[in-house]
XYZ file of C-alpha atoms in Angstrom:
142
model
C -15.751 26.933 0.865
C -17.507 23.857 2.251
C -15.044 21.410 0.640
C -12.156 23.407 2.115
C -13.781 23.190 5.587
C -14.240 19.397 5.273
C -10.634 18.935 4.174
C -9.435 21.058 7.078
C -11.559 19.073 9.545
C -10.358 15.732 8.215
C -6.697 16.783 8.306
C -7.163 18.022 11.900
C -8.819 14.863 13.244
C -6.268 12.642 11.451
C -3.439 14.667 13.081
C -5.085 14.286 16.467
C -5.277 10.538 15.852
C -1.583 10.432 14.994
C -0.932 12.201 18.324
C -2.866 9.501 20.155
C -6.231 11.269 20.577
C -8.731 9.262 18.551
C -11.838 10.744 20.246
C -12.269 13.555 17.653
C -12.267 10.959 14.875
C -14.786 8.807 16.684
C -16.969 11.893 17.192
C -17.118 12.360 13.403
C -18.930 9.015 12.941
C -22.728 8.770 12.898
C -24.154 6.342 15.444
C -25.293 3.994 12.623
C -22.239 4.453 10.375
C -21.093 1.564 8.135
C -17.356 0.902 8.312
C -15.614 -1.628 6.067
C -12.002 -2.800 5.997
C -11.850 -5.678 3.461
C -9.559 -8.680 3.845
C -8.855 -11.651 6.009
C -6.559 -10.074 8.578
C -7.454 -9.335 12.158
C -8.108 -5.806 10.967
C -10.870 -6.870 8.593
C -14.175 -5.245 9.524
C -17.744 -4.743 8.450
C -19.433 -2.764 11.223
C -22.791 -0.985 11.234
C -22.576 0.772 14.580
C -20.334 3.362 16.134
C -19.128 1.269 19.134
C -17.207 -1.423 17.179
C -15.850 1.278 14.849
C -14.560 3.114 17.907
C -12.932 -0.089 19.179
C -11.262 -0.645 15.803
C -9.963 2.962 15.772
C -8.721 2.688 19.356
C -6.798 -0.487 18.468
C -5.235 1.334 15.476
C -3.925 4.058 17.784
C -2.921 1.655 20.582
C -0.813 -0.413 18.212
C 0.897 2.805 17.110
C 0.049 2.931 13.440
C 0.570 6.351 11.880
C -1.692 7.479 9.051
C -0.598 10.414 6.847
C -3.044 11.884 4.364
C -1.481 12.615 0.968
C -4.541 14.082 -0.710
C -8.130 14.692 0.323
C -10.904 15.088 -2.217
C -14.357 16.392 -1.278
C -17.489 16.638 -3.417
C -21.078 17.517 -2.680
C -23.048 19.555 -0.210
C -23.414 19.145 3.567
C -26.391 16.799 3.186
C -24.520 14.386 0.860
C -20.740 14.708 0.888
C -18.308 12.291 -0.710
C -14.764 12.210 0.637
C -11.696 10.332 -0.558
C -8.407 10.306 1.348
C -5.312 8.977 -0.332
C -3.007 8.015 2.537
C 0.129 6.228 3.602
C 0.389 4.436 6.911
C 3.371 3.002 8.706
C 4.573 1.465 11.935
C 8.001 1.516 13.486
C 9.324 -0.680 16.282
C 10.827 0.673 19.533
C 14.201 1.009 17.868
C 12.691 3.262 15.204
C 12.966 0.694 12.416
C 10.031 0.974 9.994
C 8.477 -2.522 9.920
C 5.226 -1.779 8.083
C 4.287 0.650 5.362
C 1.204 0.669 3.204
C -0.698 2.987 0.933
C -4.425 3.180 0.395
C -7.624 5.120 -0.122
C -10.367 5.799 2.356
C -13.696 6.350 0.569
C -16.473 7.851 2.611
C -19.881 9.465 2.703
C -20.840 12.235 5.109
C -24.111 13.948 5.965
C -24.164 17.123 8.071
C -20.602 16.634 9.297
C -20.966 12.987 10.280
C -19.379 10.043 8.509
C -22.121 7.658 7.489
C -20.059 5.170 5.468
C -16.363 4.495 5.212
C -14.460 1.827 3.240
C -10.699 1.552 3.493
C -8.837 0.027 0.562
C -5.165 -0.940 0.929
C -2.824 -3.860 0.241
C -4.423 -6.535 2.482
C -1.389 -8.872 2.133
C 0.796 -6.240 3.794
C -1.823 -5.923 6.557
C -1.776 -9.723 7.081
C 2.020 -9.693 7.160
C 1.879 -6.944 9.799
C -0.540 -9.117 11.817
C 2.049 -11.919 11.716
C 4.757 -9.580 12.887
C 2.659 -8.258 15.797
C 1.744 -11.779 16.873
C 5.329 -13.075 16.622
C 6.542 -10.178 18.773
C 3.514 -10.224 21.135
C 2.762 -6.579 20.372
C -0.922 -6.588 19.460
C -3.202 -4.409 21.556
C -6.516 -6.180 20.970
């Protein structure tokens, strides 16, 4: 029952983020959460506080990236929960042409409903290429 509830919650906050409301996602992070997004792109991150994580997430939404969970795995009890989200993400320009697509896995730890650690793994070269596109078209929302 608990794993079903966590999957439901994650799907719900991800859907709210896709609709432009990132606040429910930010609320799921512990104040001292550790967030990592490996790579050398402008999206690369290694944060240990909620405020920079929130800024990263707000940029994700402002740019217009759309994350779609494919599968969510949950293990453990409320005091020590492991989550894994296999996802695809994409971005389309104003004409509706899909410019960026990627696939990855978000690996996280939760305690009592709060994300305490999250690492996002995806093709970092595609992320860097997307950075180049945004810069060339002056579309970045940093």
